[in-house]
Structures are given as C-alpha cells and as structure tokens.
Amino acid sequence: MAVFFIRAVAVLSLVFAGCGYSLVGHGGFLPDDIQSIGVPEFINRTDRPELEQRITEELLRQLQVRSRRRTTAGREGVDAVLLGEVTSFRSLPVEFNPDGRARTIEVVITARSRLQATSDDRIIWAADHFVFRQSYPVGEEGAEFVDVESLALESVARDFAEAVVTSILEGF
C-alpha cells in the first residue's frame, strides 16, 4: 500500500510540474532584451505629500525582487523605464466603532503608468487608468484620521507597487 501511495504522489508531482502553473507576479511577460529597468520618480497630481516618493521607492523594490532585473532610480543606462503619475488619492472611513471613530479606512489610488523600452520607444506595458483600492484597519488607540492616513501610507505604497508590478510581470 505504501509503495502505491509513493508512486501515486510521484506521478501526480510530475503531472502538475508540467502543467504550466507558476507563481503569480513572477511571470515571464518582460521581453528578453529588457535586462534593466529605470524608475524615475512618479509625478504626483494629488494633494497628498510624499505619495510619489513612497510609491517610487516601493516600485523599485518590487521590481528588483520580483523581476530579477537590474533596477535604478532614473532613466540613464537602462533598457526600459517605468514612467507614471498618480492622478488621484482618496481615503475614506468605511467602518466605525460604537463611539463613531473610524475602524477601517479605504484608500483608492488612480494612476497612469507605462513601461517603455529606451532603445526604440516601444510600449511594453501601459495602464492609462490603473485603479488600486484597499481597506486598512485603524488602530484602537484613538488616533486622528489624518494620523492614521499617514501611518497607512507605507502599506498603501507597498500594496500599490505590488499590484502594478504584478500587472507588468503578468502582462495584464
């Protein structure tokens, strides 16, 4: 019985290994000639300070870790550049505790972005209206809404960058 079980597991492993499944966000959508990506600072068209800096930093980090390409914070000496602008930023309380304080906030970011080859200006990936929406819990210590928004900015930038990089790497 044990031998049958081991053989069955081995056969299933071989079947599933060749079925084409892969980890999301590590896809092979980027062309082979793109070995380095520059990410100049995004343009911030919102009234939320520091948003473009945090998003740009996180995009660099996500691309470096997940694309396995060399990344830099500029346009010089790279095969492609990721250009973009944040066009809107909203954060709204969506759930309240019995005292009327926000328990959960929802953040919505809209951006325009494109990955463009530097050699021939071809567009590798583009999103003219990329919408990111995520909810974040508010701590129970009673911080003011503006403080909570500032604290959530790091998480927002990281999650936004993850969504953009996944979209690029998977070709969505």
Coordinates of N, CA and C in Angstrom, one line a residue:
M1 N 0.8 -1.2 0.0 CA 0.0 0.0 0.0 C 0.9 1.3 0.0
A2 N 1.9 1.2 0.8 CA 2.8 2.4 0.9 C 3.5 2.7 -0.4
V3 N 3.9 1.6 -1.1 CA 4.6 1.7 -2.4 C 3.6 2.4 -3.4
F4 N 2.4 1.9 -3.4 CA 1.4 2.5 -4.3 C 1.2 4.0 -4.0
F5 N 1.1 4.4 -2.8 CA 1.0 5.8 -2.4 C 2.1 6.6 -2.9
I6 N 3.3 6.1 -2.7 CA 4.6 6.9 -3.1 C 4.6 7.0 -4.6
R7 N 4.2 6.0 -5.3 CA 4.2 6.1 -6.8 C 3.1 7.1 -7.3
A8 N 2.0 7.0 -6.6 CA 0.9 8.0 -7.0 C 1.3 9.4 -6.7
V9 N 1.9 9.7 -5.6 CA 2.4 11.0 -5.3 C 3.5 11.4 -6.4
A10 N 4.4 10.5 -6.7 CA 5.4 10.8 -7.7 C 4.8 11.2 -9.1
V11 N 3.8 10.4 -9.5 CA 3.2 10.6 -10.8 C 2.4 11.9 -10.8
L12 N 1.7 12.2 -9.7 CA 0.9 13.5 -9.6 C 1.9 14.7 -9.6
S13 N 3.0 14.5 -9.0 CA 4.0 15.6 -8.9 C 4.5 15.9 -10.3
L14 N 4.8 14.9 -11.1 CA 5.3 15.1 -12.5 C 4.2 15.7 -13.3
V15 N 2.9 15.3 -13.2 CA 1.8 15.8 -13.9 C 1.7 17.3 -13.7
F16 N 1.6 17.7 -12.4 CA 1.4 19.1 -12.0 C 2.6 19.9 -12.3
A17 N 3.8 19.4 -12.3 CA 5.0 20.1 -12.6 C 5.0 20.6 -14.0
G18 N 4.4 19.9 -14.9 CA 4.4 20.3 -16.3 C 3.2 20.9 -16.8
C19 N 2.3 21.3 -15.9 CA 1.0 21.8 -16.3 C 1.0 23.3 -16.6
G20 N 2.1 24.0 -16.4 CA 2.1 25.5 -16.7 C 1.8 26.4 -15.6
Y21 N 1.5 25.9 -14.4 CA 1.3 26.8 -13.3 C 2.5 27.4 -12.9
S22 N 2.4 28.7 -12.5 CA 3.6 29.4 -11.9 C 3.1 30.4 -10.9
L23 N 4.1 30.9 -10.1 CA 3.7 31.9 -9.1 C 3.2 33.2 -9.7
V24 N 2.2 33.7 -9.2 CA 1.7 35.0 -9.7 C 2.7 36.1 -9.4
G25 N 2.9 37.0 -10.4 CA 3.8 38.1 -10.2 C 5.2 37.8 -10.5
H26 N 5.5 36.6 -10.9 CA 6.9 36.3 -11.3 C 6.9 35.8 -12.8
G27 N 5.9 36.2 -13.5 CA 5.7 35.8 -14.9 C 6.8 36.2 -15.8
G28 N 6.8 35.7 -17.0 CA 7.8 35.9 -18.0 C 7.3 36.9 -19.1
F29 N 6.5 37.9 -18.8 CA 6.0 38.8 -19.8 C 7.1 39.7 -20.3
L30 N 8.0 40.1 -19.5 CA 9.0 41.0 -20.0 C 9.9 40.4 -21.1
P31 N 10.1 41.2 -22.1 CA 11.0 40.7 -23.2 C 12.4 40.4 -22.7
D32 N 13.1 39.5 -23.4 CA 14.5 39.1 -23.0 C 15.4 40.3 -23.1
D33 N 15.2 41.2 -24.0 CA 16.1 42.3 -24.2 C 16.0 43.4 -23.1
I34 N 15.0 43.2 -22.2 CA 14.9 44.2 -21.1 C 15.6 43.5 -19.9
Q35 N 16.8 43.9 -19.6 CA 17.6 43.4 -18.5 C 17.7 44.4 -17.4
S36 N 17.4 45.7 -17.7 CA 17.5 46.7 -16.6 C 16.3 47.7 -16.8
I37 N 15.8 48.1 -15.6 CA 14.6 49.0 -15.6 C 14.9 50.2 -14.7
G38 N 14.6 51.4 -15.3 CA 14.8 52.6 -14.5 C 13.4 53.1 -14.1
V39 N 13.3 53.6 -12.8 CA 12.1 54.1 -12.3 C 12.3 55.5 -11.8
P40 N 12.1 56.5 -12.7 CA 12.2 57.9 -12.2 C 11.0 58.2 -11.3
E41 N 11.2 59.2 -10.5 CA 10.1 59.5 -9.5 C 8.8 59.8 -10.2
F42 N 7.7 59.1 -9.8 CA 6.4 59.3 -10.3 C 6.0 60.8 -10.1
I43 N 5.1 61.3 -11.0 CA 4.6 62.7 -10.8 C 3.4 62.6 -9.9
N44 N 3.3 63.5 -9.0 CA 2.1 63.5 -8.0 C 1.2 64.6 -8.4
R45 N 0.0 64.2 -8.9 CA -1.0 65.2 -9.2 C -2.1 65.3 -8.1
T46 N -1.8 64.8 -7.0 CA -2.7 64.8 -5.8 C -2.2 65.9 -4.8
D47 N -3.0 66.1 -3.8 CA -2.6 67.0 -2.7 C -2.0 66.2 -1.6
R48 N -1.7 64.9 -1.7 CA -1.1 64.1 -0.7 C 0.4 64.1 -0.8
P49 N 1.1 64.8 0.1 CA 2.5 64.9 0.1 C 3.2 63.6 0.3
E50 N 4.4 63.4 -0.3 CA 5.2 62.2 -0.2 C 4.7 61.0 -0.9
L51 N 3.5 61.0 -1.4 CA 2.9 59.8 -2.1 C 3.8 59.3 -3.2
E52 N 4.3 60.2 -4.1 CA 5.1 59.8 -5.2 C 6.4 59.2 -4.8
Q53 N 7.0 59.8 -3.7 CA 8.3 59.2 -3.2 C 8.1 57.8 -2.7
R54 N 7.1 57.6 -1.9 CA 6.9 56.3 -1.3 C 6.6 55.2 -2.4
I55 N 5.7 55.6 -3.4 CA 5.3 54.7 -4.4 C 6.5 54.4 -5.3
T56 N 7.3 55.4 -5.6 CA 8.5 55.1 -6.5 C 9.5 54.2 -5.8
E57 N 9.7 54.4 -4.5 CA 10.6 53.6 -3.7 C 10.1 52.1 -3.7
E58 N 8.8 51.9 -3.5 CA 8.3 50.6 -3.4 C 8.3 49.9 -4.8
L59 N 8.0 50.7 -5.9 CA 8.1 50.1 -7.2 C 9.5 49.6 -7.5
L60 N 10.5 50.4 -7.1 CA 11.9 50.0 -7.3 C 12.2 48.7 -6.6
R61 N 11.7 48.6 -5.3 CA 12.0 47.4 -4.5 C 11.3 46.2 -5.1
Q62 N 10.0 46.4 -5.5 CA 9.2 45.3 -6.0 C 9.8 44.8 -7.3
L63 N 10.2 45.7 -8.2 CA 10.8 45.3 -9.5 C 12.1 44.5 -9.3
Q64 N 12.9 45.0 -8.3 CA 14.2 44.4 -8.1 C 14.0 43.0 -7.5
V65 N 13.1 42.8 -6.6 CA 12.9 41.5 -6.0 C 12.2 40.5 -7.0
R66 N 11.2 41.0 -7.7 CA 10.3 40.1 -8.4 C 10.6 39.9 -9.9
S67 N 11.3 40.9 -10.5 CA 11.5 40.8 -11.9 C 12.9 40.2 -12.2
R68 N 13.7 40.2 -11.3 CA 15.1 39.7 -11.4 C 15.9 40.5 -12.5
R69 N 15.5 41.7 -12.6 CA 16.2 42.7 -13.5 C 16.9 43.7 -12.6
R70 N 18.0 44.3 -13.2 CA 18.7 45.4 -12.5 C 17.7 46.6 -12.5
T71 N 17.6 47.3 -11.4 CA 16.8 48.4 -11.3 C 17.6 49.6 -10.8
T72 N 17.1 50.8 -11.2 CA 17.8 52.0 -10.8 C 16.7 53.1 -10.7
A73 N 17.0 54.1 -9.9 CA 16.1 55.3 -9.7 C 16.3 56.4 -10.8
G74 N 16.3 56.0 -12.0 CA 16.5 57.1 -13.0 C 16.3 56.5 -14.4
R75 N 16.6 57.3 -15.4 CA 16.4 56.9 -16.8 C 17.7 56.5 -17.5
E76 N 18.8 56.8 -17.0 CA 20.1 56.6 -17.7 C 20.6 55.2 -17.6
G77 N 21.1 54.7 -18.8 CA 21.8 53.4 -18.8 C 20.9 52.2 -18.6
V78 N 19.6 52.3 -18.9 CA 18.7 51.2 -18.7 C 18.0 50.8 -20.0
D79 N 17.5 49.6 -20.0 CA 16.8 49.1 -21.2 C 15.3 49.5 -21.3
A80 N 14.7 49.9 -20.2 CA 13.3 50.3 -20.1 C 13.1 51.2 -19.0
V81 N 12.2 52.1 -19.1 CA 11.8 53.0 -17.9 C 10.3 52.8 -17.6
L82 N 10.0 52.8 -16.3 CA 8.7 52.8 -15.8 C 8.3 54.2 -15.5
L83 N 7.4 54.8 -16.3 CA 7.0 56.2 -16.1 C 5.6 56.2 -15.6
G84 N 5.3 57.2 -14.7 CA 3.9 57.3 -14.2 C 3.6 58.5 -13.5
E85 N 2.3 58.7 -13.2 CA 1.8 59.8 -12.4 C 0.6 59.3 -11.6
V86 N 0.6 59.7 -10.4 CA -0.6 59.4 -9.5 C -1.6 60.5 -9.8
T87 N -2.8 60.2 -10.3 CA -3.7 61.2 -10.7 C -4.8 61.4 -9.6
S88 N -5.0 60.5 -8.7 CA -5.9 60.8 -7.6 C -5.6 59.9 -6.4
F89 N -5.9 60.4 -5.2 CA -5.7 59.7 -3.9 C -6.9 60.0 -3.0
R90 N -7.6 59.0 -2.6 CA -8.7 59.2 -1.7 C -8.6 58.2 -0.5
S91 N -8.9 58.7 0.6 CA -9.1 57.8 1.8 C -10.3 58.2 2.5
L92 N -11.1 57.2 2.8 CA -12.4 57.4 3.4 C -12.6 56.4 4.5
P93 N -13.2 56.8 5.6 CA -13.6 55.8 6.6 C -14.8 55.0 6.1
V94 N -14.7 53.7 6.3 CA -15.8 52.8 5.8 C -16.4 52.0 6.8
E95 N -15.8 51.9 8.0 CA -16.4 51.2 9.1 C -16.1 51.9 10.4
F96 N -17.1 52.0 11.3 CA -16.9 52.8 12.5 C -17.2 51.9 13.7
N97 N -16.5 52.3 14.8 CA -16.8 51.7 16.1 C -18.0 52.3 16.8
P98 N -18.5 51.8 17.9 CA -19.7 52.3 18.6 C -19.5 53.8 19.0
D99 N -18.3 54.3 19.2 CA -18.1 55.7 19.5 C -18.1 56.6 18.3
G100 N -18.2 56.1 17.1 CA -18.2 56.9 15.9 C -16.9 57.1 15.3
R101 N -15.8 56.5 15.8 CA -14.5 56.6 15.3 C -14.3 55.6 14.2
A102 N -13.5 56.0 13.2 CA -13.2 55.1 12.1 C -12.5 53.8 12.6
R103 N -13.0 52.7 12.2 CA -12.4 51.4 12.5 C -11.6 50.9 11.2
T104 N -12.1 51.2 10.1 CA -11.4 50.8 8.8 C -11.5 52.0 7.8
I105 N -10.4 52.2 7.1 CA -10.4 53.2 6.0 C -10.1 52.5 4.7
E106 N -10.7 53.1 3.7 CA -10.5 52.5 2.3 C -9.7 53.6 1.6
V107 N -8.6 53.1 0.9 CA -7.8 54.0 0.1 C -7.9 53.6 -1.3
V108 N -8.1 54.7 -2.2 CA -8.2 54.5 -3.6 C -7.2 55.4 -4.3
I109 N -6.3 54.7 -5.1 CA -5.3 55.5 -5.8 C -5.6 55.2 -7.3
T110 N -5.5 56.2 -8.1 CA -5.6 56.1 -9.5 C -4.3 56.6 -10.1
A111 N -3.8 55.9 -11.1 CA -2.5 56.3 -11.7 C -2.5 56.0 -13.2
R112 N -1.6 56.7 -13.8 CA -1.3 56.4 -15.3 C 0.1 56.0 -15.3
S113 N 0.4 54.9 -16.0 CA 1.8 54.4 -16.0 C 2.1 53.6 -17.3
R114 N 3.4 53.6 -17.6 CA 3.8 52.8 -18.8 C 5.2 52.3 -18.6
L115 N 5.5 51.2 -19.1 CA 6.9 50.7 -19.2 C 7.3 50.8 -20.6
Q116 N 8.4 51.5 -20.9 CA 8.7 51.9 -22.3 C 10.2 51.5 -22.5
A117 N 10.5 50.8 -23.6 CA 11.8 50.5 -24.0 C 12.6 51.7 -24.4
T118 N 13.8 51.8 -24.0 CA 14.6 53.0 -24.3 C 15.2 53.0 -25.7
S119 N 15.4 51.8 -26.2 CA 16.1 51.6 -27.5 C 15.3 52.1 -28.6
D120 N 14.0 51.8 -28.6 CA 13.1 52.1 -29.7 C 11.8 52.7 -29.3
D121 N 11.6 53.1 -28.1 CA 10.4 53.8 -27.5 C 9.2 52.9 -27.6
R122 N 9.3 51.6 -27.8 CA 8.1 50.8 -27.8 C 7.5 50.7 -26.4
I123 N 6.2 50.6 -26.4 CA 5.5 50.5 -25.1 C 5.4 49.0 -24.8
I124 N 6.0 48.6 -23.7 CA 5.9 47.2 -23.3 C 4.7 46.9 -22.5
W125 N 4.3 47.8 -21.7 CA 3.1 47.7 -20.8 C 2.6 49.1 -20.5
A126 N 1.3 49.2 -20.5 CA 0.7 50.5 -20.2 C -0.6 50.4 -19.5
A127 N -0.9 51.3 -18.6 CA -2.2 51.4 -17.9 C -2.6 52.8 -17.8
D128 N -3.5 53.3 -18.6 CA -3.9 54.7 -18.5 C -4.8 55.1 -17.4
H129 N -5.4 54.1 -16.8 CA -6.4 54.3 -15.7 C -6.2 53.1 -14.7
F130 N -5.1 53.0 -14.0 CA -4.8 51.9 -13.1 C -5.5 52.3 -11.8
V131 N -6.4 51.5 -11.3 CA -7.1 51.9 -10.0 C -6.7 50.8 -9.0
F132 N -6.3 51.3 -7.9 CA -5.9 50.4 -6.7 C -6.8 50.8 -5.6
R133 N -7.4 49.8 -5.0 CA -8.4 50.0 -3.9 C -8.1 49.0 -2.8
Q134 N -7.9 49.5 -1.6 CA -7.6 48.6 -0.5 C -8.1 49.1 0.8
S135 N -8.6 48.3 1.7 CA -9.0 48.7 3.1 C -7.9 48.4 4.1
Y136 N -7.8 49.3 5.1 CA -6.8 49.2 6.1 C -7.5 49.4 7.5
P137 N -7.1 48.5 8.5 CA -7.7 48.7 9.8 C -7.0 49.9 10.5
V138 N -7.8 50.6 11.3 CA -7.4 51.7 12.1 C -7.1 51.2 13.5
G139 N -6.0 51.6 14.1 CA -5.7 51.2 15.5 C -6.8 51.6 16.5
E140 N -6.8 51.0 17.6 CA -7.9 51.3 18.6 C -7.4 52.4 19.6
E141 N -6.2 52.9 19.4 CA -5.7 53.9 20.3 C -6.3 55.3 20.1
G142 N -7.2 55.4 19.2 CA -7.9 56.7 19.0 C -7.2 57.7 18.3
A143 N -6.3 57.4 17.4 CA -5.5 58.4 16.6 C -6.5 59.1 15.7
E144 N -6.1 60.3 15.4 CA -7.0 61.1 14.5 C -6.9 60.5 13.1
F145 N -7.9 60.8 12.2 CA -7.9 60.2 10.9 C -6.7 60.6 10.1
V146 N -6.2 61.8 10.1 CA -5.1 62.2 9.4 C -3.8 61.5 9.8
D147 N -3.7 61.2 11.1 CA -2.5 60.4 11.6 C -2.6 59.0 11.0
V148 N -3.8 58.4 11.0 CA -4.0 57.1 10.5 C -3.6 57.0 9.0
E149 N -4.0 58.0 8.3 CA -3.7 58.1 6.9 C -2.2 58.1 6.6
S150 N -1.5 58.9 7.4 CA -0.1 59.0 7.3 C 0.6 57.6 7.6
L151 N 0.1 57.0 8.7 CA 0.7 55.7 9.1 C 0.4 54.6 8.0
A152 N -0.7 54.7 7.4 CA -1.1 53.7 6.3 C -0.4 53.9 5.0
L153 N 0.3 55.1 4.9 CA 0.9 55.4 3.6 C 1.9 54.4 3.1
E154 N 2.7 53.9 4.1 CA 3.7 52.9 3.7 C 3.1 51.6 3.2
S155 N 2.0 51.2 3.9 CA 1.3 50.0 3.4 C 0.7 50.2 2.1
V156 N 0.1 51.4 1.9 CA -0.6 51.7 0.7 C 0.4 51.7 -0.5
A157 N 1.5 52.4 -0.3 CA 2.6 52.4 -1.3 C 3.1 51.0 -1.7
R158 N 3.3 50.2 -0.7 CA 3.8 48.8 -0.9 C 2.7 48.0 -1.7
D159 N 1.5 48.1 -1.2 CA 0.4 47.3 -1.9 C 0.2 47.8 -3.3
F160 N 0.2 49.1 -3.5 CA 0.0 49.6 -4.8 C 1.1 49.2 -5.7
A161 N 2.4 49.2 -5.3 CA 3.5 48.8 -6.1 C 3.4 47.3 -6.4
E162 N 3.0 46.5 -5.4 CA 2.8 45.1 -5.7 C 1.8 44.8 -6.8
A163 N 0.7 45.6 -6.8 CA -0.3 45.4 -7.8 C 0.2 45.8 -9.2
V164 N 0.9 47.0 -9.3 CA 1.5 47.4 -10.5 C 2.5 46.4 -11.1
V165 N 3.4 46.0 -10.3 CA 4.5 45.1 -10.7 C 3.9 43.7 -11.1
T166 N 2.9 43.2 -10.4 CA 2.2 42.0 -10.8 C 1.6 42.2 -12.2
S167 N 0.9 43.3 -12.4 CA 0.3 43.6 -13.7 C 1.3 43.6 -14.8
I168 N 2.5 44.2 -14.6 CA 3.5 44.3 -15.6 C 4.1 42.9 -15.8
L169 N 4.4 42.2 -14.8 CA 5.1 40.9 -15.0 C 4.1 39.8 -15.6
E170 N 2.8 40.0 -15.4 CA 1.9 39.0 -15.9 C 1.3 39.5 -17.2
G171 N 1.6 40.7 -17.6 CA 1.1 41.3 -18.9 C -0.4 41.6 -18.9
F172 N -0.9 42.0 -17.8 CA -2.3 42.4 -17.7 C -2.5 43.8 -18.1

